[in-house]
PDB file of C-alpha atoms in Angstrom:
ATOM      1  CA  MET H   1      -4.881  35.206 211.828  1.00  0.00           C
ATOM      2  CA  GLY H   2      -5.159  37.737 214.948  1.00  0.00           C
ATOM      3  CA  HIS H   3      -8.100  37.376 216.099  1.00  0.00           C
ATOM      4  CA  GLY H   4      -7.292  33.476 216.483  1.00  0.00           C
ATOM      5  CA  ALA H   5      -4.304  34.649 218.264  1.00  0.00           C
ATOM      6  CA  SER H   6      -5.819  37.130 219.869  1.00  0.00           C
ATOM      7  CA  ARG H   7      -8.592  34.692 221.370  1.00  0.00           C
ATOM      8  CA  LEU H   8      -6.224  31.660 222.228  1.00  0.00           C
ATOM      9  CA  ARG H   9      -5.051  34.637 224.904  1.00  0.00           C
ATOM     10  CA  ARG H  10      -7.823  35.347 225.932  1.00  0.00           C
ATOM     11  CA  THR H  11      -8.411  30.922 226.349  1.00  0.00           C
ATOM     12  CA  VAL H  12      -5.346  30.959 228.410  1.00  0.00           C
ATOM     13  CA  ARG H  13      -5.342  33.224 230.461  1.00  0.00           C
ATOM     14  CA  GLU H  14      -9.647  32.166 231.211  1.00  0.00           C
ATOM     15  CA  VAL H  15      -7.100  28.803 231.433  1.00  0.00           C
ATOM     16  CA  ALA H  16      -4.725  30.180 233.781  1.00  0.00           C
ATOM     17  CA  LYS H  17      -7.519  32.378 235.903  1.00  0.00           C
ATOM     18  CA  PHE H  18      -9.813  29.811 236.330  1.00  0.00           C
ATOM     19  CA  GLY H  19      -6.705  27.279 237.411  1.00  0.00           C
ATOM     20  CA  ALA H  20      -5.518  29.762 240.071  1.00  0.00           C
ATOM     21  CA  VAL H  21      -8.939  29.938 241.993  1.00  0.00           C
ATOM     22  CA  GLY H  22      -9.999  26.293 241.872  1.00  0.00           C
ATOM     23  CA  GLY H  23      -6.245  25.632 242.904  1.00  0.00           C
ATOM     24  CA  ALA H  24      -6.687  26.997 245.728  1.00  0.00           C
ATOM     25  CA  GLY H  25     -10.488  26.016 246.061  1.00  0.00           C
ATOM     26  CA  VAL H  26      -8.716  22.575 246.238  1.00  0.00           C
ATOM     27  CA  LEU H  27      -6.219  23.031 249.390  1.00  0.00           C
ATOM     28  CA  VAL H  28     -10.156  24.388 250.627  1.00  0.00           C
ATOM     29  CA  ASN H  29     -11.449  21.403 250.387  1.00  0.00           C
ATOM     30  CA  LEU H  30      -8.927  18.968 251.302  1.00  0.00           C
ATOM     31  CA  ALA H  31      -7.569  20.386 254.848  1.00  0.00           C
ATOM     32  CA  VAL H  32     -10.982  20.730 254.892  1.00  0.00           C
ATOM     33  CA  PHE H  33     -11.743  17.454 254.653  1.00  0.00           C
ATOM     34  CA  ASN H  34      -8.756  16.513 256.352  1.00  0.00           C
ATOM     35  CA  LEU H  35      -9.566  18.651 259.275  1.00  0.00           C
ATOM     36  CA  VAL H  36     -13.358  17.247 259.495  1.00  0.00           C
ATOM     37  CA  ARG H  37     -11.910  13.157 259.235  1.00  0.00           C
ATOM     38  CA  HIS H  38      -9.223  13.572 261.944  1.00  0.00           C
ATOM     39  CA  THR H  39     -11.527  16.106 264.041  1.00  0.00           C
ATOM     40  CA  THR H  40     -14.817  14.229 263.781  1.00  0.00           C
ATOM     41  CA  ASP H  41     -16.912  10.766 263.651  1.00  0.00           C
ATOM     42  CA  LEU H  42     -18.061  11.318 259.632  1.00  0.00           C
ATOM     43  CA  GLN H  43     -17.764   8.621 257.190  1.00  0.00           C
ATOM     44  CA  VAL H  44     -15.562   9.233 255.060  1.00  0.00           C
ATOM     45  CA  VAL H  45     -17.162  11.078 251.597  1.00  0.00           C
ATOM     46  CA  ARG H  46     -20.048  12.451 254.475  1.00  0.00           C
ATOM     47  CA  ALA H  47     -16.325  14.333 255.065  1.00  0.00           C
ATOM     48  CA  SER H  48     -16.264  15.063 251.451  1.00  0.00           C
ATOM     49  CA  VAL H  49     -19.595  16.567 250.546  1.00  0.00           C
ATOM     50  CA  ILE H  50     -18.735  18.959 253.621  1.00  0.00           C
ATOM     51  CA  ALA H  51     -15.562  20.177 252.316  1.00  0.00           C
ATOM     52  CA  THR H  52     -17.273  20.178 248.688  1.00  0.00           C
ATOM     53  CA  VAL H  53     -19.753  22.618 250.063  1.00  0.00           C
ATOM     54  CA  VAL H  54     -16.949  24.767 251.529  1.00  0.00           C
ATOM     55  CA  ALA H  55     -15.022  24.834 248.899  1.00  0.00           C
ATOM     56  CA  ILE H  56     -17.919  25.498 245.685  1.00  0.00           C
ATOM     57  CA  VAL H  57     -18.809  29.007 248.405  1.00  0.00           C
ATOM     58  CA  PHE H  58     -15.199  30.003 248.489  1.00  0.00           C
ATOM     59  CA  ASN H  59     -14.869  30.063 244.088  1.00  0.00           C
ATOM     60  CA  TYR H  60     -17.736  31.015 243.662  1.00  0.00           C
ATOM     61  CA  VAL H  61     -16.415  34.149 245.505  1.00  0.00           C
ATOM     62  CA  GLY H  62     -13.196  33.408 243.297  1.00  0.00           C
ATOM     63  CA  PHE H  63     -14.499  33.180 239.898  1.00  0.00           C
ATOM     64  CA  ARG H  64     -17.237  35.966 240.049  1.00  0.00           C
ATOM     65  CA  TYR H  65     -15.438  38.029 241.296  1.00  0.00           C
ATOM     66  CA  PHE H  66     -11.700  37.178 239.971  1.00  0.00           C
ATOM     67  CA  THR H  67     -11.745  34.790 236.859  1.00  0.00           C
ATOM     68  CA  TYR H  68     -15.164  36.308 235.474  1.00  0.00           C
ATOM     69  CA  ARG H  69     -15.587  39.698 236.392  1.00  0.00           C
ATOM     70  CA  ASP H  70     -15.185  41.166 232.897  1.00  0.00           C
ATOM     71  CA  ARG H  71     -18.747  38.930 232.390  1.00  0.00           C
ATOM     72  CA  ASP H  72     -21.781  39.189 232.172  1.00  0.00           C
ATOM     73  CA  LYS H  73     -23.680  40.177 235.788  1.00  0.00           C
ATOM     74  CA  SER H  74     -27.692  41.046 234.391  1.00  0.00           C
ATOM     75  CA  ARG H  75     -29.121  37.982 235.696  1.00  0.00           C
ATOM     76  CA  ARG H  76     -27.204  37.209 238.993  1.00  0.00           C
ATOM     77  CA  THR H  77     -29.559  34.422 240.237  1.00  0.00           C
ATOM     78  CA  ARG H  78     -29.738  32.979 237.435  1.00  0.00           C
ATOM     79  CA  GLU H  79     -26.115  33.119 237.362  1.00  0.00           C
ATOM     80  CA  MET H  80     -26.618  31.174 240.602  1.00  0.00           C
ATOM     81  CA  THR H  81     -28.889  29.414 240.059  1.00  0.00           C
ATOM     82  CA  LEU H  82     -26.543  27.223 237.152  1.00  0.00           C
ATOM     83  CA  PHE H  83     -23.236  27.628 239.410  1.00  0.00           C
ATOM     84  CA  LEU H  84     -25.594  25.714 242.095  1.00  0.00           C
ATOM     85  CA  LEU H  85     -27.015  23.329 239.936  1.00  0.00           C
ATOM     86  CA  PHE H  86     -23.531  22.721 238.142  1.00  0.00           C
ATOM     87  CA  SER H  87     -21.641  22.704 241.133  1.00  0.00           C
ATOM     88  CA  ALA H  88     -23.959  19.998 242.594  1.00  0.00           C
ATOM     89  CA  ILE H  89     -22.794  17.510 239.684  1.00  0.00           C
ATOM     90  CA  GLY H  90     -19.802  18.340 239.870  1.00  0.00           C
ATOM     91  CA  LEU H  91     -19.695  16.843 243.534  1.00  0.00           C
ATOM     92  CA  VAL H  92     -21.725  14.240 242.613  1.00  0.00           C
ATOM     93  CA  ILE H  93     -18.407  13.566 240.135  1.00  0.00           C
ATOM     94  CA  GLU H  94     -16.216  14.153 242.772  1.00  0.00           C
ATOM     95  CA  ASN H  95     -17.266  11.747 246.080  1.00  0.00           C
ATOM     96  CA  GLY H  96     -19.297   9.501 243.209  1.00  0.00           C
ATOM     97  CA  VAL H  97     -15.022   9.030 242.266  1.00  0.00           C
ATOM     98  CA  LEU H  98     -14.352   8.612 246.328  1.00  0.00           C
ATOM     99  CA  TYR H  99     -17.124   6.484 247.357  1.00  0.00           C
ATOM    100  CA  ALA H 100     -16.728   3.971 244.600  1.00  0.00           C
ATOM    101  CA  ALA H 101     -13.422   3.289 245.388  1.00  0.00           C
ATOM    102  CA  THR H 102     -14.208   3.584 249.341  1.00  0.00           C
ATOM    103  CA  TYR H 103     -16.735   1.221 249.316  1.00  0.00           C
ATOM    104  CA  GLY H 104     -16.797  -0.493 246.158  1.00  0.00           C
ATOM    105  CA  PHE H 105     -13.091  -1.470 246.372  1.00  0.00           C
ATOM    106  CA  GLY H 106     -12.894  -0.911 249.525  1.00  0.00           C
ATOM    107  CA  TRP H 107      -9.422   1.831 249.605  1.00  0.00           C
ATOM    108  CA  ASN H 108     -10.277   2.814 253.101  1.00  0.00           C
ATOM    109  CA  THR H 109      -6.490   4.657 254.175  1.00  0.00           C
ATOM    110  CA  PRO H 110      -5.994   7.867 254.564  1.00  0.00           C
ATOM    111  CA  LEU H 111      -3.677   8.269 251.443  1.00  0.00           C
ATOM    112  CA  GLN H 112      -5.923   6.197 249.696  1.00  0.00           C
ATOM    113  CA  ASN H 113      -9.069   8.652 250.389  1.00  0.00           C
ATOM    114  CA  ASN H 114      -7.145  11.228 249.697  1.00  0.00           C
ATOM    115  CA  VAL H 115      -5.833   9.994 246.200  1.00  0.00           C
ATOM    116  CA  PHE H 116      -9.060   9.375 244.831  1.00  0.00           C
ATOM    117  CA  LYS H 117     -10.070  12.228 246.541  1.00  0.00           C
ATOM    118  CA  PHE H 118      -7.924  14.444 244.985  1.00  0.00           C
ATOM    119  CA  LEU H 119      -8.794  12.564 241.592  1.00  0.00           C
ATOM    120  CA  GLY H 120     -12.854  12.890 242.018  1.00  0.00           C
ATOM    121  CA  ILE H 121     -11.988  16.556 242.148  1.00  0.00           C
ATOM    122  CA  GLY H 122     -10.223  16.348 239.188  1.00  0.00           C
ATOM    123  CA  ILE H 123     -13.024  15.025 236.757  1.00  0.00           C
ATOM    124  CA  ALA H 124     -14.487  16.713 238.463  1.00  0.00           C
ATOM    125  CA  THR H 125     -12.896  20.041 237.529  1.00  0.00           C
ATOM    126  CA  LEU H 126     -13.248  19.496 233.360  1.00  0.00           C
ATOM    127  CA  PHE H 127     -16.881  19.578 233.616  1.00  0.00           C
ATOM    128  CA  ARG H 128     -16.732  21.990 235.578  1.00  0.00           C
ATOM    129  CA  PHE H 129     -14.653  24.382 233.545  1.00  0.00           C
ATOM    130  CA  TRP H 130     -17.124  23.921 230.667  1.00  0.00           C
ATOM    131  CA  SER H 131     -20.020  24.306 231.773  1.00  0.00           C
ATOM    132  CA  TYR H 132     -19.050  27.175 233.713  1.00  0.00           C
ATOM    133  CA  ARG H 133     -17.600  29.579 231.506  1.00  0.00           C
ATOM    134  CA  SER H 134     -19.833  28.050 228.419  1.00  0.00           C
ATOM    135  CA  TRP H 135     -23.603  28.365 230.906  1.00  0.00           C
ATOM    136  CA  VAL H 136     -22.888  30.147 233.835  1.00  0.00           C
ATOM    137  CA  PHE H 137     -20.699  33.565 233.420  1.00  0.00           C
ATOM    138  CA  ARG H 138     -20.882  33.579 230.128  1.00  0.00           C
ATOM    139  CA  THR H 139     -19.190  36.529 228.257  1.00  0.00           C
ATOM    140  CA  LEU H 140     -20.813  39.683 227.049  1.00  0.00           C
ATOM    141  CA  PRO H 141     -22.002  40.227 223.744  1.00  0.00           C
ATOM    142  CA  ALA H 142     -19.660  41.870 221.389  1.00  0.00           C
ATOM    143  CA  ARG H 143     -19.653  45.315 220.391  1.00  0.00           C
ATOM    144  CA  GLU H 144     -20.018  45.193 216.728  1.00  0.00           C
ATOM    145  CA  THR H 145     -16.738  47.729 214.735  1.00  0.00           C
ATOM    146  CA  PRO H 146     -19.896  50.535 212.518  1.00  0.00           C
ATOM    147  CA  ALA H 147     -19.035  49.784 209.047  1.00  0.00           C
ATOM    148  CA  PRO H 148     -17.127  51.729 206.819  1.00  0.00           C
ATOM    149  CA  PRO H 149     -19.331  53.991 204.345  1.00  0.00           C
ATOM    150  CA  ALA H 150     -20.065  52.705 201.287  1.00  0.00           C
ATOM    151  CA  PRO H 151     -18.388  54.367 197.898  1.00  0.00           C
ATOM    152  CA  VAL H 152     -20.648  56.627 195.878  1.00  0.00           C
ATOM    153  CA  LEU H 153     -21.893  55.421 193.100  1.00  0.00           C
ATOM    154  CA  ARG H 154     -21.479  57.621 189.711  1.00  0.00           C
ATOM    155  CA  ASN H 155     -21.320  56.315 186.520  1.00  0.00           C
ATOM    156  CA  GLU H 156     -21.804  52.973 186.984  1.00  0.00           C
ATOM    157  CA  GLN H 157     -17.989  53.506 188.852  1.00  0.00           C
ATOM    158  CA  ALA H 158     -17.238  53.151 193.207  1.00  0.00           C
ATOM    159  CA  VAL H 159     -16.013  56.050 193.505  1.00  0.00           C
ATOM    160  CA  PRO H 160     -14.235  56.058 197.053  1.00  0.00           C
ATOM    161  CA  PRO H 161     -15.381  58.303 199.663  1.00  0.00           C
ATOM    162  CA  LYS H 162     -13.643  62.402 199.577  1.00  0.00           C
ATOM    163  CA  THR H 163     -10.691  62.488 201.277  1.00  0.00           C
ATOM    164  CA  LYS H 164      -9.220  65.990 202.649  1.00  0.00           C
ATOM    165  CA  GLN H 165      -5.681  66.772 201.587  1.00  0.00           C
ATOM    166  CA  GLN H 166      -3.171  66.950 204.411  1.00  0.00           C
ATOM    167  CA  VAL H 167      -0.970  70.714 203.553  1.00  0.00           C
ATOM    168  CA  PRO H 168       2.756  70.099 204.776  1.00  0.00           C
TER     169      PRO H 168
END
């Protein structure tokens, strides 16, 4: 039972750290999105893609050096490749929701853009959490603890190892 409780605590801690970095990433994403939307003439989904890319860079730094700093660092090229691959899939999920709302349903006010951008971020975050922890920031193999010595067999009976007696 102790092992299960310990694993649950580690998972809760990981979710909290992922949420802290992700929450900051959402703020970066929405701030850049609204800044680009209000200072340029870019279409809503293009502005969203730019904001998502900025947030992806921000999140990688946060995940690598805060959330998953204790994870395997030996293969950074593989890690970065997988991070970018899964981030690109998340980008498509996130901006697909916004695209469907804007161009499929005609919901194109600034408030609606932000609501569906936020909804897309939420859906993509579920995918990103699973993929990052499963494939990108993999755990290091658990260290094996040495097994206790086997009992010595004498006359077909197991005899426990000799222990030193303590003198009071």
